[in-house]
Amino acid sequence: MPGLQHLTAHQREMLVRAVLVCFAAGLWFSVLYKFLVVLLVLAWLIDDQAATFKQMIAEPLVQAIFVLCALLLLGLLWSEAPLVGRHKWTKYFLLLVYVPFLALLNERRLPWVAGAVIAGYCLVLLTGLYQWQVENRQGIPVFNMSYLSFSALLGVGCIVACYFACLCRSTMVRFCLAVCALGLLYLQFHQSARGFLLATLATLVIMLIVYIRISLSRFAVIAVPVLLMLLLFAYTSPVIQERWAQAGADLEHIQQGHFNSSIGYRIALWDVGLYGIAKKPILGQGTGMPEHFFDRTVVQYKQGLYQNLPAFQKTSHFHNDWIEIGMQLGVLGLGALLFLLWAWQRTFRQHGLILAGVCMISFVVLSGMTETFLIFGRIPILLLVITAIAVCWQRVKPNCSGITGGNKRQSNPSPKNENTSKGDKND
């Protein structure tokens, strides 16, 4: 870029590092978010040490993200969605942030970025604690974060803390991480997001089973005290008791043929969504069509059983990743989503992070059963940022054979290799 040609290598490095730190710490500020994404792309363009697009496209996860986004653009050809509206499907394109972010990471920048992510997370966590304890409110209005997003954020933190507790050799550090995870889980029990809480609990169970690899009898010995603690959390949480009572009331309303409730609305969405996929199973209804299809179909579907639901709540998505993408792109979209999850898991596996991959994909899949998780604000971006940091850490860690495109990297690259120009570099 002409205006930056006069910068020295050191100044350019400091500029790129500042952009990475600002992006990692500023994920939660919705006002700055789009501006930070633009800065991240510009930093990739000016950085002589970053991986090139050709090198990045060799990464399985990058390929999967591009395939999903390309199919969404292709789906516009047979879509009948109006040009005006919220167009929530465009949030899938935020997954592309993974490409420049990982391309810019290297050994010198990694500690700064990791520190910025932790600092940003702690800031949001403390703000959420203040909202809960002092303001008696869920979510974080100042960050434009609903109770659902905050619950998902707590779940991610709890899973990450448990993961490091499993790997840590120091008893004291492991104890501190376990206490931290329990604290985050306790706070999550006081949020109204049932789906994300269940996804967190199921992911923790999967993590322990995969990590410990013990018999069912020994697992039961560990599971009993944990289950008792979870029951204590649930008993002391008025939110859980309220949501449990609400679930019972919702089921009674459903039996009476009324679906204008939280559970009833989801059942109606999934019912109509599966019907829409069955009508056009190969290509789907077209990109951006799910909400319009629902509003248009419920008038006649099943003798108008759900016809009052658009008035109950404005339709925006189908509260399920699989139904949402299947409605838009049919089998093509479902295949693209499977490819994305497979590539995500493969990225962890090829860098020796099998347990981390199991935890990440489990949380994404389980969260996507009750929410359209991949377009759920900034939480999927946080998971991709964590993925990029983990991948970069494995590459620069001594005696680690991180793999990119099938070629092993040297664990301690020489200064000459680190300062190679874009055209000579080896996500």
XYZ file of N, CA, C and O in Angstrom, residues 2-175:
696
model
N 0.661 2.186 -0.932
C 1.560 3.310 -1.138
C 1.808 4.126 0.116
O 2.926 4.533 0.387
N 0.788 4.379 0.924
C 0.953 5.233 2.090
C 1.778 4.618 3.194
O 2.163 5.300 4.140
N 2.046 3.299 3.125
C 2.765 2.613 4.193
C 4.146 2.145 3.754
O 4.839 1.480 4.519
N 4.555 2.518 2.545
C 5.843 2.050 2.031
C 7.017 2.634 2.798
O 8.091 2.041 2.859
N 6.813 3.829 3.401
C 7.910 4.488 4.100
C 8.157 3.902 5.482
O 9.154 4.223 6.122
N 7.265 3.023 5.972
C 7.423 2.449 7.297
C 8.578 1.454 7.328
O 8.790 0.688 6.381
N 9.322 1.479 8.421
C 10.380 0.496 8.603
C 9.771 -0.851 8.982
O 8.584 -0.942 9.322
N 10.607 -1.900 8.949
C 10.110 -3.236 9.296
C 9.618 -3.267 10.743
O 8.600 -3.904 11.050
N 10.318 -2.561 11.632
C 9.914 -2.539 13.037
C 8.576 -1.827 13.204
O 7.696 -2.296 13.952
N 8.415 -0.688 12.538
C 7.151 0.048 12.636
C 5.982 -0.766 12.078
O 4.893 -0.764 12.635
N 6.254 -1.464 10.982
C 5.211 -2.290 10.395
C 4.829 -3.435 11.330
O 3.651 -3.759 11.478
N 5.822 -4.013 11.968
C 5.560 -5.083 12.923
C 4.723 -4.577 14.092
O 3.770 -5.235 14.522
N 5.055 -3.407 14.617
C 4.300 -2.850 15.739
C 2.871 -2.511 15.325
O 1.929 -2.695 16.111
N 2.699 -2.057 14.091
C 1.359 -1.734 13.605
C 0.505 -2.990 13.488
O -0.658 -3.021 13.937
N 1.062 -4.042 12.917
C 0.325 -5.301 12.770
C 0.004 -5.889 14.129
O -1.111 -6.371 14.378
N 0.974 -5.836 15.046
C 0.745 -6.360 16.385
C -0.370 -5.597 17.093
O -1.217 -6.192 17.774
N -0.386 -4.280 16.924
C -1.435 -3.460 17.544
C -2.814 -3.815 16.997
O -3.797 -3.891 17.744
N -2.890 -4.055 15.681
C -4.170 -4.427 15.078
C -4.650 -5.770 15.626
O -5.827 -5.940 15.970
N -3.734 -6.737 15.731
C -4.099 -8.051 16.260
C -4.586 -7.957 17.709
O -5.589 -8.577 18.086
N -3.886 -7.173 18.511
C -4.264 -7.021 19.914
C -5.614 -6.333 20.035
O -6.485 -6.751 20.816
N -5.817 -5.272 19.249
C -7.101 -4.560 19.286
C -8.248 -5.461 18.846
O -9.336 -5.434 19.435
N -8.005 -6.268 17.829
C -9.055 -7.174 17.367
C -9.368 -8.223 18.421
O -10.547 -8.499 18.713
N -8.327 -8.829 19.015
C -8.535 -9.890 20.000
C -9.233 -9.372 21.255
O -10.084 -10.061 21.825
N -8.892 -8.160 21.672
C -9.489 -7.598 22.883
C -10.822 -6.927 22.613
O -11.657 -6.803 23.516
N -11.034 -6.486 21.370
C -12.227 -5.709 21.053
C -13.333 -6.479 20.382
O -14.233 -5.876 19.793
N -13.272 -7.815 20.464
C -14.315 -8.643 19.860
C -15.708 -8.289 20.372
O -16.692 -8.454 19.662
N -15.783 -7.810 21.589
C -17.068 -7.675 22.278
C -17.709 -6.311 22.095
O -18.837 -6.104 22.522
N -16.988 -5.378 21.480
C -17.529 -4.037 21.280
C -18.187 -3.974 19.905
O -17.504 -3.832 18.882
N -19.493 -4.111 19.870
C -20.208 -4.208 18.596
C -20.020 -2.973 17.727
O -20.042 -3.053 16.506
N -19.795 -1.810 18.355
C -19.606 -0.578 17.587
C -18.305 -0.630 16.793
O -18.223 -0.157 15.651
N -17.277 -1.219 17.388
C -15.952 -1.247 16.757
C -15.715 -2.501 15.925
O -14.736 -2.553 15.165
N -16.588 -3.487 16.049
C -16.289 -4.815 15.517
C -16.017 -4.801 14.018
O -15.006 -5.319 13.546
N -16.924 -4.188 13.244
C -16.749 -4.168 11.789
C -15.496 -3.389 11.393
O -14.780 -3.766 10.460
N -15.223 -2.311 12.112
C -14.017 -1.523 11.841
C -12.764 -2.348 12.100
O -11.793 -2.296 11.339
N -12.780 -3.157 13.181
C -11.624 -3.982 13.514
C -11.405 -5.081 12.475
O -10.263 -5.442 12.180
N -12.482 -5.614 11.920
C -12.345 -6.630 10.874
C -11.660 -6.044 9.647
O -10.765 -6.667 9.051
N -12.038 -4.833 9.270
C -11.404 -4.162 8.125
C -9.923 -3.932 8.401
O -9.060 -4.171 7.539
N -9.590 -3.479 9.611
C -8.189 -3.272 9.974
C -7.394 -4.568 9.913
O -6.226 -4.578 9.498
N -8.029 -5.667 10.322
C -7.347 -6.965 10.297
C -6.982 -7.362 8.870
O -5.864 -7.832 8.603
N -7.892 -7.152 7.940
C -7.625 -7.482 6.535
C -6.528 -6.574 5.980
O -5.620 -7.034 5.261
N -6.573 -5.288 6.309
C -5.541 -4.354 5.841
C -4.171 -4.733 6.403
O -3.157 -4.643 5.698
N -4.140 -5.167 7.667
C -2.871 -5.585 8.265
C -2.295 -6.786 7.533
O -1.076 -6.898 7.350
N -3.157 -7.690 7.101
C -2.700 -8.857 6.334
C -2.080 -8.425 5.008
O -1.079 -8.988 4.552
N -2.659 -7.410 4.391
C -2.164 -6.951 3.097
C -0.800 -6.272 3.196
O 0.009 -6.357 2.271
N -0.517 -5.605 4.332
C 0.742 -4.858 4.437
C 1.857 -5.660 5.091
O 3.018 -5.261 5.031
N 1.505 -6.802 5.700
C 2.504 -7.555 6.444
C 3.315 -8.453 5.518
O 2.761 -9.325 4.837
N 4.635 -8.265 5.526
C 5.512 -9.074 4.679
C 5.788 -10.458 5.266
O 6.334 -11.313 4.587
N 5.450 -10.645 6.554
C 5.744 -11.917 7.205
C 4.532 -12.839 7.263
O 4.641 -13.990 7.683
N 3.367 -12.345 6.863
C 2.146 -13.146 6.953
C 2.104 -14.207 5.861
O 2.720 -14.074 4.798
N 1.365 -15.259 6.123
C 1.165 -16.293 5.109
C 0.341 -15.724 3.956
O -0.534 -14.879 4.154
N 0.636 -16.169 2.760
C -0.101 -15.699 1.588
C -1.433 -16.432 1.478
O -1.677 -17.433 2.145
N -2.292 -15.911 0.605
C -3.590 -16.552 0.396
C -3.407 -17.965 -0.142
O -4.153 -18.882 0.240
N -2.440 -18.160 -1.003
C -2.191 -19.492 -1.570
C -1.830 -20.487 -0.475
O -2.241 -21.656 -0.514
N -1.050 -20.040 0.502
C -0.674 -20.923 1.599
C -1.840 -21.157 2.553
O -2.013 -22.260 3.068
N -2.661 -20.133 2.758
C -3.793 -20.271 3.656
C -4.866 -21.199 3.095
O -5.493 -21.951 3.823
N -5.072 -21.159 1.791
C -6.130 -21.960 1.184
C -5.800 -23.445 1.246
O -6.682 -24.298 1.025
N -4.562 -23.786 1.577
C -4.191 -25.192 1.748
C -4.713 -25.764 3.062
O -4.726 -26.988 3.246
N -5.144 -24.884 3.977
C -5.661 -25.327 5.263
C -7.085 -25.891 5.099
O -7.940 -25.248 4.475
N -7.377 -27.064 5.652
C -8.726 -27.655 5.514
C -9.842 -26.750 6.046
O -10.895 -26.621 5.410
N -9.621 -26.115 7.197
C -10.667 -25.276 7.773
C -10.930 -24.053 6.911
O -12.083 -23.629 6.750
N -9.885 -23.488 6.344
C -10.054 -22.340 5.441
C -10.839 -22.765 4.205
O -11.753 -22.057 3.753
N -10.520 -23.922 3.647
C -11.252 -24.438 2.490
C -12.732 -24.611 2.821
O -13.610 -24.236 2.034
N -13.027 -25.167 4.001
C -14.416 -25.426 4.389
C -15.198 -24.124 4.551
O -16.367 -24.035 4.152
N -14.560 -23.107 5.117
C -15.228 -21.815 5.291
C -15.529 -21.189 3.941
O -16.628 -20.666 3.703
N -14.581 -21.271 3.023
C -14.786 -20.702 1.687
C -15.877 -21.467 0.931
O -16.669 -20.860 0.202
N -15.925 -22.775 1.098
C -16.960 -23.570 0.422
C -18.339 -23.154 0.920
O -19.275 -22.947 0.121
N -18.500 -23.019 2.225
C -19.792 -22.627 2.792
C -20.216 -21.247 2.295
O -21.362 -21.042 1.868
N -19.280 -20.294 2.313
C -19.607 -18.931 1.875
C -19.902 -18.881 0.376
O -20.816 -18.157 -0.063
N -19.165 -19.657 -0.406
C -19.395 -19.683 -1.854
C -20.775 -20.259 -2.177
O -21.483 -19.749 -3.057
N -21.175 -21.312 -1.467
C -22.494 -21.899 -1.693
C -23.614 -20.940 -1.295
O -24.668 -20.894 -1.941
N -23.396 -20.163 -0.236
C -24.397 -19.168 0.163
C -24.578 -18.114 -0.918
O -25.700 -17.688 -1.216
N -23.479 -17.686 -1.522
C -23.583 -16.733 -2.632
C -24.272 -17.375 -3.832
O -25.098 -16.742 -4.502
N -23.940 -18.631 -4.094
C -24.565 -19.348 -5.204
C -26.064 -19.504 -4.968
O -26.868 -19.439 -5.909
N -26.462 -19.685 -3.713
C -27.866 -19.866 -3.379
C -28.726 -18.647 -3.655
O -29.961 -18.756 -3.704
N -28.104 -17.501 -3.851
C -28.866 -16.298 -4.205
C -29.510 -16.428 -5.581
O -30.492 -15.737 -5.875
N -28.970 -17.323 -6.418
C -29.484 -17.472 -7.782
C -30.903 -18.034 -7.798
O -31.685 -17.707 -8.693
N -31.249 -18.893 -6.832
C -32.598 -19.457 -6.814
C -33.398 -18.983 -5.580
O -34.413 -19.563 -5.224
N -32.922 -17.927 -4.968
C -33.629 -17.385 -3.816
C -34.680 -16.370 -4.256
O -34.480 -15.636 -5.231
N -35.776 -16.319 -3.532
C -36.823 -15.339 -3.768
C -36.918 -14.336 -2.623
O -37.907 -13.620 -2.486
N -35.882 -14.282 -1.806
C -35.895 -13.386 -0.652
C -35.837 -11.935 -1.110
O -35.115 -11.597 -2.060
N -36.581 -11.041 -0.454
C -36.531 -9.621 -0.818
C -35.178 -9.015 -0.473
O -34.434 -9.538 0.362
N -34.865 -7.902 -1.121
C -33.571 -7.261 -0.901
C -33.491 -6.586 0.457
O -32.401 -6.403 1.000
N -34.625 -6.193 1.007
C -34.643 -5.536 2.312
C -34.798 -6.589 3.404
O -35.276 -7.699 3.165
N -34.382 -6.237 4.625
C -34.516 -7.165 5.736
C -33.222 -7.283 6.511
O -32.228 -6.593 6.234
N -33.207 -8.197 7.488
C -32.053 -8.335 8.373
C -30.911 -9.124 7.725
O -29.758 -8.928 8.044
N -31.251 -10.059 6.840
C -30.236 -10.862 6.136
C -29.224 -11.464 7.118
O -28.021 -11.271 6.985
N -29.718 -12.216 8.073
C -28.842 -12.806 9.072
C -27.873 -13.821 8.483
O -26.840 -14.130 9.087
N -28.188 -14.322 7.293
C -27.286 -15.293 6.669
C -25.925 -14.682 6.367
O -24.930 -15.410 6.236
N -25.846 -13.364 6.253
C -24.552 -12.720 5.977
C -23.566 -12.910 7.121
O -22.356 -12.742 6.929
N -24.062 -13.260 8.318
C -23.154 -13.471 9.448
C -22.269 -14.698 9.256
O -21.241 -14.829 9.934
N -22.666 -15.605 8.378
C -21.782 -16.731 8.075
C -20.439 -16.235 7.534
O -19.403 -16.884 7.723
N -20.438 -15.100 6.865
C -19.217 -14.593 6.245
C -18.224 -14.071 7.285
O -17.052 -13.857 6.960
N -18.682 -13.856 8.520
C -17.742 -13.472 9.571
C -16.753 -14.595 9.881
O -15.683 -14.346 10.440
N -17.104 -15.830 9.504
C -16.173 -16.944 9.708
C -14.884 -16.741 8.912
O -13.835 -17.300 9.264
N -14.949 -15.939 7.865
C -13.768 -15.671 7.045
C -12.689 -14.908 7.809
O -11.531 -14.861 7.371
N -13.052 -14.320 8.940
C -12.073 -13.599 9.761
C -10.928 -14.518 10.171
O -9.799 -14.079 10.397
N -11.216 -15.807 10.250
C -10.189 -16.780 10.635
C -8.973 -16.717 9.711
O -7.837 -16.927 10.154
N -9.186 -16.413 8.449
C -8.102 -16.463 7.463
C -7.031 -15.411 7.735
O -5.857 -15.754 7.941
N -7.366 -14.102 7.762
C -6.306 -13.125 8.035
C -5.766 -13.227 9.455
O -4.578 -12.961 9.691
N -6.618 -13.615 10.410
C -6.151 -13.686 11.797
C -5.047 -14.733 11.949
O -3.992 -14.463 12.532
N -5.284 -15.928 11.428
C -4.274 -16.974 11.532
C -3.048 -16.648 10.675
O -1.919 -16.948 11.058
N -3.275 -16.037 9.514
C -2.154 -15.699 8.634
C -1.176 -14.732 9.303
O 0.026 -14.763 9.026
N -1.684 -13.868 10.181
C -0.837 -12.856 10.823
C -0.133 -13.370 12.063
O 0.829 -12.739 12.528
N -0.582 -14.469 12.630
C 0.010 -14.959 13.873
C 1.388 -15.559 13.628
O 1.603 -16.269 12.651
N 2.304 -15.263 14.534
C 3.609 -15.917 14.540
C 4.110 -15.970 15.979
O 3.406 -15.559 16.916
N 5.300 -16.452 16.169
C 5.811 -16.696 17.523
C 5.911 -15.413 18.344
O 5.611 -15.411 19.542
N 6.331 -14.308 17.730
C 6.499 -13.060 18.474
C 5.156 -12.428 18.839
O 5.030 -11.774 19.872
N 4.156 -12.588 17.983
C 2.861 -11.951 18.223
C 1.941 -12.782 19.100
O 1.003 -12.254 19.683
N 2.197 -14.067 19.194
C 1.283 -14.971 19.886
C 1.029 -14.590 21.340
O -0.127 -14.556 21.772
N 2.066 -14.299 22.162
C 1.779 -13.938 23.562
C 0.917 -12.691 23.694
O 0.060 -12.612 24.587
N 1.132 -11.708 22.827
C 0.347 -10.488 22.874
C -1.123 -10.770 22.554
O -2.027 -10.262 23.227
N -1.340 -11.575 21.538
C -2.712 -11.878 21.124
C -3.424 -12.709 22.185
O -4.580 -12.439 22.531
N -2.742 -13.729 22.710
C -3.348 -14.564 23.749
C -3.695 -13.725 24.978
O -4.779 -13.878 25.567
N -2.794 -12.830 25.360
C -3.064 -11.952 26.493
C -4.252 -11.042 26.240
O -5.056 -10.783 27.144
N -4.377 -10.537 25.002
C -5.489 -9.662 24.660
C -6.823 -10.412 24.712
O -7.837 -9.864 25.165
N -6.836 -11.671 24.249
C -8.064 -12.476 24.299
C -8.484 -12.703 25.748
O -9.665 -12.551 26.108
N -7.523 -13.049 26.604
C -7.830 -13.282 28.019
C -8.319 -12.000 28.684
O -9.293 -12.010 29.457
N -7.653 -10.875 28.374
C -8.051 -9.591 28.964
C -9.456 -9.203 28.527
O -10.279 -8.754 29.344
N -9.766 -9.377 27.235
C -11.103 -9.059 26.745
C -12.160 -9.946 27.379
O -13.240 -9.474 27.748
N -11.840 -11.233 27.514
C -12.789 -12.162 28.139
C -13.046 -11.771 29.591
O -14.205 -11.770 30.049
N -11.984 -11.455 30.321
C -12.147 -11.075 31.730
C -12.961 -9.795 31.868
O -13.760 -9.661 32.804
N -12.756 -8.852 30.960
C -13.531 -7.603 31.000
C -15.020 -7.888 30.839
O -15.857 -7.366 31.597
N -15.355 -8.729 29.863
C -16.763 -9.082 29.640
C -17.317 -9.857 30.832
O -18.450 -9.617 31.271
N -16.520 -10.763 31.367
C -16.964 -11.561 32.503
C -17.257 -10.686 33.716
O -18.308 -10.840 34.375
N -16.363 -9.761 34.023
C -16.569 -8.877 35.174
C -17.781 -7.973 34.964
O -18.537 -7.705 35.903
N -17.964 -7.517 33.727
C -19.142 -6.697 33.433
C -20.414 -7.505 33.601
O -21.424 -7.020 34.135
N -20.394 -8.755 33.147
C -21.554 -9.620 33.322
C -21.848 -9.907 34.781
O -23.015 -9.968 35.200
N -20.786 -10.103 35.586
C -20.969 -10.304 37.020
C -21.623 -9.085 37.674
O -22.506 -9.214 38.534
N -21.192 -7.905 37.243
C -21.774 -6.669 37.772
C -23.259 -6.580 37.404
O -24.101 -6.241 38.251
N -23.585 -6.893 36.155
C -24.975 -6.846 35.721
C -25.834 -7.824 36.525
O -26.983 -7.524 36.861
N -25.266 -8.990 36.824
C -26.018 -10.019 37.534
C -26.191 -9.685 39.016
O -27.292 -9.772 39.564
N -25.104 -9.264 39.661
C -25.149 -9.043 41.094
C -25.727 -7.682 41.480
O -26.521 -7.586 42.412
N -25.332 -6.625 40.772
C -25.714 -5.269 41.151
C -26.996 -4.835 40.444
O -27.944 -4.347 41.066
N -27.033 -4.998 39.117
C -28.192 -4.564 38.339
C -29.311 -5.601 38.305
O -30.415 -5.300 37.859
N -28.993 -6.823 38.750
C -29.979 -7.923 38.731
C -30.544 -8.132 37.328
O -31.739 -8.309 37.134
N -29.643 -8.123 36.345
C -30.027 -8.297 34.947
C -29.171 -9.390 34.333
O -28.029 -9.611 34.746
N -29.720 -10.055 33.338
C -28.962 -11.055 32.599
C -28.421 -10.441 31.316
O -28.979 -9.492 30.783
N -27.323 -11.043 30.831
C -26.697 -10.480 29.637
C -25.918 -9.218 29.974
O -25.777 -8.835 31.147
N -25.405 -8.553 28.929
C -24.612 -7.338 29.119
C -25.078 -6.309 28.097
O -24.581 -6.274 26.949
N -26.024 -5.456 28.444
C -26.540 -4.469 27.484
C -25.467 -3.543 26.924
O -25.531 -3.171 25.754
N -24.468 -3.183 27.732
C -23.449 -2.249 27.268
C -22.645 -2.822 26.110
O -22.127 -2.091 25.262
N -22.530 -4.145 26.025
C -21.853 -4.818 24.918
C -22.838 -5.359 23.893
O -22.449 -6.132 23.010
N -24.102 -4.989 24.039
C -25.155 -5.487 23.148
C -25.158 -7.019 23.140
O -25.309 -7.663 22.100
N -25.005 -7.606 24.319
C -24.895 -9.053 24.464
C -26.097 -9.570 25.247
O -26.319 -9.184 26.399
N -26.865 -10.435 24.636
C -28.033 -11.014 25.299
C -27.600 -12.063 26.308
O -26.433 -12.470 26.368
N -28.560 -12.531 27.101
C -28.268 -13.584 28.075
C -27.836 -14.872 27.366
O -27.062 -15.667 27.918
N -28.306 -15.073 26.128
C -27.898 -16.266 25.382
C -26.408 -16.204 25.041
O -25.669 -17.180 25.243
N -25.961 -15.054 24.515
C -24.545 -14.901 24.160
C -23.664 -14.987 25.399
O -22.591 -15.601 25.371
N -24.116 -14.378 26.498
C -23.317 -14.409 27.720
C -23.225 -15.829 28.272
O -22.164 -16.262 28.741
N -24.313 -16.574 28.192
C -24.283 -17.960 28.639
C -23.327 -18.792 27.784
O -22.563 -19.618 28.301
N -23.369 -18.580 26.467
C -22.434 -19.284 25.580
C -20.993 -18.922 25.903
O -20.097 -19.779 25.893
N -20.758 -17.642 26.217
C -19.417 -17.189 26.586
C -18.946 -17.883 27.861
O -17.788 -18.323 27.955
N -19.832 -17.994 28.838
C -19.488 -18.691 30.078
C -19.197 -20.162 29.807
O -18.271 -20.746 30.396
N -19.979 -20.775 28.932
C -19.757 -22.173 28.587
C -18.399 -22.396 27.947
O -17.690 -23.350 28.285
N -18.015 -21.512 27.041
C -16.697 -21.624 26.395
C -15.589 -21.515 27.439
O -14.631 -22.292 27.438
N -15.713 -20.538 28.341
C -14.700 -20.373 29.376
C -14.601 -21.568 30.292
O -13.492 -21.999 30.660
N -15.741 -22.140 30.650
C -15.755 -23.317 31.520
C -15.076 -24.503 30.841
O -14.265 -25.209 31.466
N -15.369 -24.712 29.570
C -14.778 -25.837 28.837
C -13.273 -25.662 28.677
O -12.498 -26.609 28.853
N -12.837 -24.443 28.354
C -11.401 -24.173 28.192
C -10.664 -24.380 29.516
O -9.577 -24.970 29.559
N -11.255 -23.894 30.615
C -10.625 -24.068 31.926
C -10.504 -25.547 32.286
O -9.466 -25.994 32.792
N -11.559 -26.319 32.029
C -11.508 -27.765 32.298
C -10.479 -28.463 31.425
O -9.783 -29.383 31.874
N -10.381 -28.025 30.173
C -9.409 -28.633 29.261
C -7.988 -28.453 29.782
O -7.201 -29.405 29.831
N -7.647 -27.225 30.198
C -6.296 -26.980 30.709
C -6.083 -27.666 32.055
O -4.958 -28.071 32.371
N -7.151 -27.811 32.847
C -7.027 -28.541 34.106
C -6.679 -30.010 33.845
O -5.913 -30.620 34.599
N -7.231 -30.561 32.783
C -6.927 -31.949 32.421
C -5.467 -32.116 32.016
O -4.843 -33.150 32.313
N -4.918 -31.107 31.344
C -3.567 -31.231 30.802
C -2.483 -30.775 31.768
O -1.325 -31.152 31.613
N -2.844 -29.943 32.737
C -1.848 -29.361 33.624
C -1.282 -30.408 34.578
O -2.016 -31.250 35.113
N 0.027 -30.333 34.837
C 0.677 -31.290 35.735
C 0.761 -30.776 37.164
O 0.945 -31.558 38.093
N 0.654 -29.474 37.342
C 0.728 -28.886 38.683
C -0.614 -29.044 39.396
O -1.653 -28.616 38.900
N -0.574 -29.637 40.579
C -1.804 -29.856 41.341
C -2.460 -28.547 41.724
O -3.692 -28.401 41.659
N -1.657 -27.551 42.119
C -2.204 -26.273 42.533
C -2.879 -25.552 41.372
O -3.994 -25.032 41.503
N -2.203 -25.540 40.215
C -2.779 -24.879 39.043
C -4.029 -25.619 38.590
O -5.042 -24.995 38.230
N -3.981 -26.931 38.628
C -5.152 -27.714 38.237
C -6.330 -27.415 39.152
O -7.472 -27.294 38.698
N -6.069 -27.290 40.457
C -7.131 -26.967 41.410
C -7.721 -25.575 41.113
O -8.949 -25.406 41.129
